[in-house]
Coordinates of C-alpha atoms and ligand atoms in Angstrom, one line a residue:
X1 CA 0.4 0.1 -0.1
X2 CA 1.9 2.9 -1.5
X3 CA -0.2 5.8 -0.8
X4 CA -2.1 5.6 2.7
X5 CA -5.0 5.5 1.1
X6 CA -4.7 2.6 -1.2
X7 CA -5.0 -0.8 -1.6
X8 CA -3.3 -3.1 -2.0
X9 CA -1.6 -4.3 -5.4
X10 CA -3.7 -7.3 -6.7
X11 CA -7.3 -6.1 -4.4
X12 CA -10.1 -7.4 -5.9
X13 CA -13.4 -5.4 -6.3
X14 CA -16.0 -5.6 -7.1
X15 CA -20.5 -6.2 -6.9
X16 CA -22.8 -9.1 -6.3
X17 CA -26.2 -10.0 -6.7
X18 CA -28.0 -13.4 -6.2
X19 CA -30.1 -14.9 -8.8
X20 CA -33.4 -15.5 -7.4
X21 CA -33.2 -11.8 -6.1
X22 CA -32.8 -10.0 -9.6
X23 CA -33.3 -12.2 -13.0
X24 CA -37.5 -13.3 -12.5
X25 CA -38.5 -15.2 -15.4
X26 CA -39.6 -17.5 -12.8
X27 CA -40.3 -20.1 -15.3
X28 CA -38.8 -19.7 -18.6
X29 CA -36.5 -22.7 -20.4
X30 CA -37.8 -25.1 -18.1
X31 CA -36.6 -23.9 -14.5
X32 CA -38.2 -25.7 -11.5
X33 CA -40.5 -23.4 -8.4
X34 CA -38.5 -22.5 -5.4
X35 CA -39.5 -22.7 -1.9
X36 CA -38.8 -18.2 -2.1
X37 CA -41.2 -18.9 -5.1
X38 CA -44.0 -20.7 -2.8
X39 CA -43.2 -18.8 0.1
X40 CA -43.9 -15.7 -1.6
X41 CA -47.4 -16.2 -2.6
X42 CA -48.6 -17.3 0.9
X43 CA -50.1 -14.6 2.2
X44 CA -48.6 -11.5 5.0
X45 CA -44.8 -13.1 4.1
X46 CA -43.6 -10.8 1.9
X47 CA -44.3 -6.7 2.8
X48 CA -46.6 -5.6 -0.3
X49 CA -47.6 -9.2 -1.6
X50 CA -44.4 -8.8 -3.6
X51 CA -42.8 -12.0 -5.3
X52 CA -39.2 -12.3 -7.2
X53 CA -41.6 -13.5 -10.2
X54 CA -39.9 -10.2 -12.5
X55 CA -37.6 -8.7 -10.1
X56 CA -34.8 -6.8 -12.5
X57 CA -35.2 -9.0 -15.4
X58 CA -32.4 -9.9 -15.6
X59 CA -32.3 -13.6 -17.5
X60 CA -33.8 -11.4 -20.2
X61 CA -31.2 -8.0 -19.7
X62 CA -27.9 -9.8 -19.0
X63 CA -26.2 -8.3 -22.1
X64 CA -27.4 -4.9 -20.7
X65 CA -26.5 -5.2 -17.3
X66 CA -23.3 -6.6 -18.2
X67 CA -22.4 -3.2 -20.7
X68 CA -23.7 -1.2 -17.3
X69 CA -21.0 -3.6 -15.4
X70 CA -18.0 -2.1 -17.6
X71 CA -19.6 0.7 -18.0
X72 CA -18.6 0.8 -14.0
X73 CA -15.8 -0.5 -14.7
X74 CA -15.8 -3.6 -12.3
X75 CA -14.0 -6.5 -13.1
X76 CA -15.0 -8.8 -11.0
X77 CA -19.0 -10.3 -10.8
X78 CA -20.4 -11.9 -7.5
X79 CA -23.6 -14.2 -8.7
X80 CA -25.3 -17.3 -8.5
X81 CA -26.8 -19.9 -10.1
X82 CA -30.1 -20.5 -9.2
X83 CA -30.4 -24.5 -8.7
X84 CA -34.5 -24.4 -10.0
X85 CA -32.6 -24.3 -13.5
X86 CA -30.8 -26.9 -13.6
X87 CA -32.5 -29.7 -12.1
X88 CA -36.4 -28.2 -12.2
X89 CA -36.9 -30.0 -9.3
X90 CA -33.8 -30.5 -7.1
X91 CA -32.6 -33.9 -8.7
X92 CA -34.6 -36.0 -11.6
X93 CA -33.5 -34.8 -14.8
X94 CA -30.9 -31.9 -16.0
X95 CA -32.7 -29.1 -17.7
X96 CA -29.6 -28.3 -20.2
X97 CA -31.5 -24.6 -21.2
X98 CA -30.7 -23.6 -17.8
X99 CA -27.4 -24.9 -17.9
X100 CA -27.6 -23.1 -21.9
X101 CA -28.6 -19.8 -19.9
X102 CA -25.4 -19.2 -16.8
X103 CA -23.1 -20.4 -20.0
X104 CA -23.9 -17.9 -22.3
X105 CA -24.0 -15.2 -19.0
X106 CA -20.5 -16.0 -18.1
X107 CA -19.3 -16.1 -22.0
X108 CA -21.0 -12.2 -22.0
X109 CA -18.9 -11.8 -19.0
X110 CA -15.4 -12.9 -20.0
X111 CA -16.1 -10.7 -23.0
X112 CA -16.5 -7.9 -21.0
X113 CA -13.2 -8.2 -18.9
X114 CA -15.0 -9.7 -15.8
X115 CA -14.3 -12.1 -13.3
X116 CA -17.8 -14.4 -12.9
X117 CA -17.4 -15.4 -9.0
X118 CA -20.5 -18.2 -8.4
X119 CA -22.0 -19.0 -5.9
X120 CA -23.5 -22.7 -6.2
X121 CA -26.1 -21.4 -3.6
X122 CA -27.6 -18.5 -2.3
X123 CA -31.2 -20.0 -0.4
X124 CA -33.3 -20.7 -3.6
X125 CA -34.2 -24.3 -2.7
X126 CA -36.7 -26.6 -5.6
X127 CA -39.8 -26.8 -3.7
X128 CA -39.5 -30.5 -4.9
X129 CA -36.5 -31.1 -2.3
X130 CA -38.5 -29.2 0.2
X131 CA -41.8 -30.7 -0.3
X132 CA -39.4 -34.0 0.4
X133 CA -38.1 -32.5 3.7
X134 CA -36.1 -30.1 3.0
X135 CA -33.0 -29.3 5.2
X136 CA -34.2 -31.8 7.3
X137 CA -33.4 -34.3 5.2
X138 CA -30.2 -36.0 3.7
X139 CA -31.5 -36.2 0.4
X140 CA -31.2 -32.5 -0.1
X141 CA -27.3 -32.5 0.5
X142 CA -27.2 -36.0 -1.8
X143 CA -29.2 -34.0 -4.5
X144 CA -26.7 -30.9 -3.8
X145 CA -23.5 -33.3 -4.3
X146 CA -24.9 -34.4 -7.7
X147 CA -26.1 -30.4 -8.7
X148 CA -22.6 -29.2 -8.0
X149 CA -20.5 -31.4 -10.2
X150 CA -22.4 -31.0 -12.7
X151 CA -22.6 -26.7 -12.9
X152 CA -18.9 -27.1 -11.9
X153 CA -18.2 -30.0 -14.9
X154 CA -20.0 -27.5 -17.4
X155 CA -18.8 -24.2 -15.8
X156 CA -15.2 -25.0 -14.2
X157 CA -13.4 -24.2 -17.8
X158 CA -14.9 -20.7 -17.3
X159 CA -15.4 -20.4 -13.8
X160 CA -12.5 -20.2 -11.4
X161 CA -13.9 -18.4 -8.3
X162 CA -16.6 -20.7 -6.7
X163 CA -18.5 -19.9 -3.1
X164 CA -20.4 -23.2 -2.2
X165 CA -23.1 -21.3 0.1
X166 CA -24.8 -18.4 1.0
X167 CA -25.1 -17.8 5.2
X168 CA -25.9 -21.0 6.3
X169 CA -28.1 -19.7 9.2
X170 CA -30.4 -17.5 6.8
X171 CA -31.7 -20.8 5.5
X172 CA -31.6 -23.1 8.2
X173 CA -32.6 -21.6 11.5
X174 CA -34.3 -18.5 10.1
X175 CA -36.1 -20.8 7.4
X176 CA -37.3 -23.8 10.1
X177 CA -37.0 -22.3 13.2
X178 CA -39.3 -20.4 14.9
X179 CA -39.9 -16.4 15.1
X180 CA -37.8 -16.7 11.4
X181 CA -39.1 -14.6 8.7
X182 CA -37.6 -16.2 6.0
X183 CA -38.6 -19.1 3.2
X184 CA -39.6 -22.1 3.9
X185 CA -41.2 -20.4 7.2
X186 CA -41.9 -23.6 8.8
X187 CA -41.6 -23.7 13.2
X188 CA -39.3 -26.9 14.1
X189 CA -37.9 -27.5 17.1
X190 CA -34.2 -27.0 17.6
X191 CA -33.1 -30.8 17.1
X192 CA -33.9 -30.3 13.7
X193 CA -33.0 -27.2 13.0
X194 CA -29.3 -28.3 14.4
X195 CA -29.7 -30.5 11.2
X196 CA -30.4 -28.3 9.3
X197 CA -26.9 -27.1 10.0
X198 CA -25.5 -30.2 9.3
X199 CA -26.9 -30.8 6.0
X200 CA -25.7 -27.2 5.4
X201 CA -22.5 -28.4 6.1
X202 CA -22.4 -31.5 4.1
X203 CA -22.9 -29.3 1.2
X204 CA -20.4 -26.7 1.2
X205 CA -18.0 -30.1 1.5
X206 CA -19.7 -31.5 -1.8
X207 CA -19.5 -27.7 -2.8
X208 CA -15.0 -27.4 -2.4
X209 CA -14.7 -31.4 -4.0
X210 CA -16.7 -30.3 -6.9
X211 CA -14.7 -28.1 -7.6
X212 CA -11.3 -29.3 -6.7
X213 CA -12.2 -32.7 -9.1
X214 CA -13.6 -29.9 -11.9
X215 CA -12.7 -27.1 -11.7
X216 CA -9.3 -27.1 -13.5
X217 CA -6.0 -25.0 -12.5
X218 CA -6.5 -22.3 -10.9
X219 CA -9.9 -22.9 -9.7
X220 CA -10.3 -21.5 -6.1
X221 CA -13.3 -22.2 -3.2
X222 CA -14.9 -21.3 -0.2
X223 CA -17.5 -20.6 1.5
X224 CA -19.8 -16.9 2.9
X225 CA -20.4 -17.0 6.2
X226 CA -23.1 -14.1 7.8
X227 CA -21.1 -14.9 10.6
X228 CA -22.3 -12.9 14.1
X229 CA -20.1 -10.1 14.9
X230 CA -19.0 -7.9 17.5
X231 CA -17.1 -4.7 18.5
X232 CA -15.3 -4.2 21.6
X233 CA -16.5 -1.2 23.7
X234 CA -13.4 -0.2 23.9
X235 CA -10.3 -0.9 22.5
X236 CA -8.2 -2.1 25.4
X237 CA -6.9 -5.4 25.4
X238 CA -10.1 -6.8 28.5
X239 CA -12.9 -5.8 25.8
X240 CA -10.8 -6.8 23.0
X241 CA -10.3 -10.5 23.9
X242 CA -14.1 -10.6 25.5
X243 CA -14.9 -9.8 22.3
X244 CA -12.9 -12.6 20.7
X245 CA -14.9 -14.7 23.0
X246 CA -18.4 -13.7 22.1
X247 CA -17.2 -14.3 18.0
X248 CA -15.4 -18.0 18.7
X249 CA -18.6 -19.0 21.3
X250 CA -21.4 -17.9 18.6
X251 CA -19.8 -18.5 15.4
X252 CA -18.0 -22.1 16.3
X253 CA -20.9 -24.2 15.0
X254 CA -20.2 -23.2 11.7
X255 CA -16.6 -22.6 11.5
X256 CA -15.2 -25.2 13.5
X257 CA -16.4 -28.2 11.3
X258 CA -14.7 -26.3 8.8
X259 CA -11.8 -25.0 9.9
X260 CA -11.3 -28.3 12.5
X261 CA -12.8 -30.9 11.2
X262 CA -15.8 -31.3 14.2
X263 CA -18.0 -29.8 16.2
X264 CA -16.3 -28.1 19.0
X265 CA -17.5 -29.7 22.7
X266 CA -18.8 -26.4 24.4
X267 CA -21.6 -26.3 21.1
X268 CA -22.7 -30.1 21.4
X269 CA -22.9 -29.7 25.0
X270 CA -25.2 -26.8 24.6
X271 CA -27.3 -28.8 22.1
X272 CA -28.1 -31.3 24.5
X273 CA -30.1 -34.3 23.6
X274 CA -30.8 -31.7 20.4
X275 CA -26.9 -32.8 18.9
X276 CA -26.9 -33.6 15.1
X277 CA -26.8 -36.5 13.8
X278 CA -23.1 -36.8 12.4
X279 CA -22.1 -40.3 9.8
X280 CA -18.6 -41.6 9.1
X281 CA -16.9 -40.0 7.0
X282 CA -19.1 -36.2 7.2
X283 CA -16.3 -34.3 8.9
X284 CA -13.4 -35.4 6.2
X285 CA -16.2 -33.7 3.6
X286 CA -16.8 -30.9 5.4
X287 CA -13.8 -29.7 6.0
X288 CA -11.9 -30.4 3.5
X289 CA -8.8 -27.7 2.7
X290 CA -10.6 -24.0 1.4
X291 CA -9.1 -20.9 -0.1
X292 CA -10.7 -18.3 1.3
X293 CA -13.7 -17.6 3.4
X294 CA -15.7 -14.9 2.5
X295 CA -17.4 -12.8 5.1
X296 CA -21.2 -11.2 4.0
X297 CA -20.7 -8.0 6.8
X298 CA -23.7 -5.6 7.6
X299 CA -23.7 -4.9 11.4
X300 CA -22.0 -5.8 15.0
X301 CA -23.1 -6.2 18.2
X302 CA -20.7 -4.3 20.9
X303 CA -19.4 -7.0 23.3
X304 CA -17.3 -6.0 26.4
X305 CA -15.7 -8.0 30.0
X306 CA -18.1 -8.4 32.2
X307 CA -17.2 -11.3 35.1
X308 CA -14.2 -13.3 34.2
X309 CA -15.0 -14.9 31.1
X310 CA -18.2 -13.9 30.7
X311 CA -18.4 -11.1 27.8
X312 CA -21.5 -9.1 28.1
X313 CA -23.1 -7.8 25.3
X314 CA -23.9 -3.7 25.1
X315 CA -27.4 -3.0 23.6
X316 CA -27.4 -0.4 21.4
X317 CA -29.3 3.2 22.1
X318 CA -32.1 3.7 19.1
X319 CA -30.4 6.5 18.8
X320 CA -27.2 5.3 16.9
X321 CA -27.4 5.0 13.4
X322 CA -29.0 2.6 11.1
X323 CA -29.8 2.3 7.3
X324 CA -34.1 1.7 6.9
X325 CA -33.7 -2.3 7.3
X326 CA -34.4 -2.5 11.2
X327 CA -31.1 -5.1 12.0
X328 CA -28.7 -3.0 10.0
X329 CA -26.8 -0.9 12.4
X330 CA -24.5 1.6 10.9
X331 CA -21.6 -0.3 12.9
X332 CA -18.4 -0.2 10.3
X333 CA -15.7 -1.4 13.0
X334 CA -17.8 -4.5 12.0
X335 CA -15.5 -4.6 8.8
X336 CA -12.5 -5.0 10.7
X337 CA -13.0 -6.8 14.3
X338 CA -15.1 -9.3 12.1
X339 CA -12.2 -10.3 10.1
X340 CA -9.4 -9.9 12.3
X341 CA -11.2 -11.9 14.7
X342 CA -11.9 -14.7 12.6
X343 CA -8.5 -14.6 11.5
X344 CA -7.2 -15.0 14.7
X345 CA -9.4 -18.1 15.2
X346 CA -8.9 -19.5 12.6
X347 CA -6.1 -18.5 9.8
X348 CA -8.3 -18.4 6.4
X349 CA -5.1 -18.3 3.6
X350 CA -7.4 -15.5 2.1
X351 CA -10.9 -13.6 3.6
X352 CA -12.9 -11.6 1.0
X353 CA -15.7 -9.3 2.1
X354 CA -18.2 -10.7 -0.4
X355 CA -21.0 -9.0 0.5
X356 CA -21.1 -5.0 2.0
X357 CA -23.8 -2.7 1.7
X358 CA -27.1 -1.3 3.0
X359 CA -30.4 -0.7 1.9
X360 CA -32.9 2.3 2.4
X361 CA -36.8 2.7 1.5
X362 CA -37.3 5.6 -0.9
X363 CA -34.3 6.7 -3.3
X364 CA -36.0 8.3 -6.1
X365 CA -35.0 9.9 -9.0
X366 CA -34.6 13.7 -9.3
X367 CA -33.5 14.9 -13.2
X368 CA -31.9 11.8 -13.6
X369 CA -30.1 11.0 -10.4
X370 CA -30.1 10.0 -7.2
X371 CA -28.3 11.4 -4.9
X372 CA -27.3 9.1 -2.3
X373 CA -24.7 10.8 -0.4
X374 CA -25.8 8.4 3.1
X375 CA -24.7 5.3 0.7
X376 CA -21.8 6.8 0.1
X377 CA -21.0 7.5 3.2
X378 CA -21.8 4.3 4.8
X379 CA -19.1 3.1 2.2
X380 CA -16.1 5.1 2.9
X381 CA -16.9 4.5 6.5
X382 CA -16.5 0.5 6.3
X383 CA -13.9 0.6 3.9
X384 CA -11.6 2.8 6.0
X385 CA -11.7 0.3 8.0
X386 CA -11.1 -2.4 5.7
X387 CA -8.0 -0.7 4.9
X388 CA -7.1 -0.6 8.3
X389 CA -7.3 -3.8 8.8
X390 CA -5.2 -5.0 6.0
X391 CA -2.9 -2.4 7.5
X392 CA -2.9 -4.7 10.5
X393 CA -2.2 -7.7 9.0
X394 CA -5.8 -9.7 8.2
X395 CA -5.7 -10.9 5.0
X396 CA -8.4 -9.2 3.4
X397 CA -8.2 -9.8 -0.6
X398 CA -10.8 -8.2 -1.7
X399 CA -14.5 -6.4 -1.5
X400 CA -17.8 -7.2 -3.3
X401 CA -20.2 -4.3 -2.9
X402 CA -24.1 -5.7 -2.1
X403 CA -25.9 -4.9 -4.4
X404 CA -25.2 -4.4 -8.7
X405 CA -29.0 -3.5 -8.9
X406 CA -31.9 -2.5 -6.1
X407 CA -33.4 -6.5 -5.7
X408 CA -35.9 -8.4 -4.5
X409 CA -35.1 -8.0 -0.9
X410 CA -36.5 -11.3 0.4
X411 CA -39.6 -10.7 2.9
X412 CA -39.1 -6.8 2.5
X413 CA -40.2 -7.1 -1.2
X414 CA -38.7 -4.8 -3.8
X415 CA -39.3 -1.9 -0.5
X416 CA -35.7 -2.2 0.5
X417 CA -33.0 -0.4 -2.6
X418 CA -29.5 -2.0 -2.2
X419 CA -28.4 -1.5 -5.4
X420 CA -25.8 1.2 -6.8
X421 CA -27.8 1.2 -9.9
X422 CA -31.6 2.2 -9.5
X423 CA -34.0 0.3 -10.6
X424 CA -37.8 2.2 -12.3
X425 CA -39.7 -1.4 -11.5
X426 CA -42.6 -0.2 -13.8
X427 CA -40.2 0.3 -16.6
X428 CA -36.6 -1.9 -15.9
X429 CA -35.3 1.7 -16.3
X430 CA -31.7 1.1 -14.5
X431 CA -29.7 4.7 -13.5
X432 CA -26.8 4.3 -11.7
X433 CA -27.0 6.2 -8.3
X434 CA -24.5 9.4 -7.2
X435 CA -22.7 5.6 -5.3
X436 CA -22.3 4.3 -8.1
X437 CA -20.4 6.4 -9.9
X438 CA -17.8 7.2 -6.2
X439 CA -17.4 3.3 -6.6
X440 CA -16.1 3.2 -10.2
X441 CA -14.1 6.6 -9.0
X442 CA -13.0 4.3 -6.0
X443 CA -12.7 0.8 -8.2
X444 CA -10.3 3.1 -10.3
X445 CA -7.9 4.4 -8.2
X446 CA -7.9 1.5 -5.7
X447 CA -8.5 3.7 -2.7
X448 CA -11.2 5.6 -0.7
X449 CA -11.7 8.9 -3.1
Ligands
LIG1 O1 -30.4 -8.9 0.1 C1 -29.6 -9.9 1.1 C2 -28.5 -11.2 0.4 O2 -29.3 -12.2 -0.1 C3 -27.5 -12.1 1.1 N1 -27.5 -10.9 2.5 C4 -27.8 -9.3 3.3 C5 -27.9 -8.9 1.9 C6 -28.7 -7.6 2.2 O3 -30.2 -8.2 3.2

């Protein structure tokens, strides 16, 4: 880093999206239904009854979206493949037209000089698998293994960066435990929820195996996690140690299996009789070495040292800044401490910030412009902390902004806009916001401008 505000040479700058949030064309070319298509049609589940049926119409407009990325100087694009386009029933017969779509998309990206970073699973489980138990059943992991092999075999000659799964806790705990607001919206006991985690971890292992076997030379793979993050209230040794202990305890059910090849004893004690059923050989697969850890960073809690060995979380006052998504407290230090603790505890070879961004409700286009100074400030403040982490030796190798486009924001429908490009859902017109023009400069100059 030659100038104080510069990022390392080869730092990866990119933008991120996910299939069901942007593609639309839910029945095109033989696509099957996903749990989110079904969930969105259950009254009261999604704001205003919005559905992903059309979204940003990216399935039809991807050439235009790639041209837009080119114009913005994007060189890395994190996208996901929709499992129901490849295997409409999750398993069973392959849908060649679905594969062909992603083949065209990848070719077009490469022609534009944009490297695809492909997530194999970003929440759109085929409904047919859900009907047979979904994440509670090992059938889903078996089906995923075949799906992952198929996609990597087909695209692996062109795609060199793979992400196994996105945010396991969102499609397991938040989809299957009482009070969760994500598809499929079930209400299962703890033992079942713990089993869904285990099956998702198995899928991660299958994805790593698929990339090693069919990904070709130079292919890399990692998991993207939305680890529970925290910030020490003060940067004293006592508070930092308390925060590190809090991070370890909150995330070990996912990260220990990956990096240590077993469930932590404290996790198993916590589960008691609800511990997941593990088959012989499961951890050999789950702990296959990866090339990086992806972290999606939005918010964190504040932690301080309480009684010895007992980290204490501090309530965030109402007046503390937030974005319009109620869960999104503006805590830029999250992106310093999250990667730092992950690095200190598990030592991944590299860390990529696979998502960071903010959602707001009303961002109107006025005279052809969207003045989202609030987003620019948000991004700047987080990027300063990324820079600080790198300077302190945390191996953050890249940053993907969530999101390229305003899109289908799950239970919030189209009300929350996370894009740096505004989408008018009536006309499908794209308008780069002020933040897009700013991020264009950041990427081009490799520094926070
Ligand atoms: O839109 C989501 C994304 O799909 C997963 N991570 C968080 C984003 C904002 O809520």
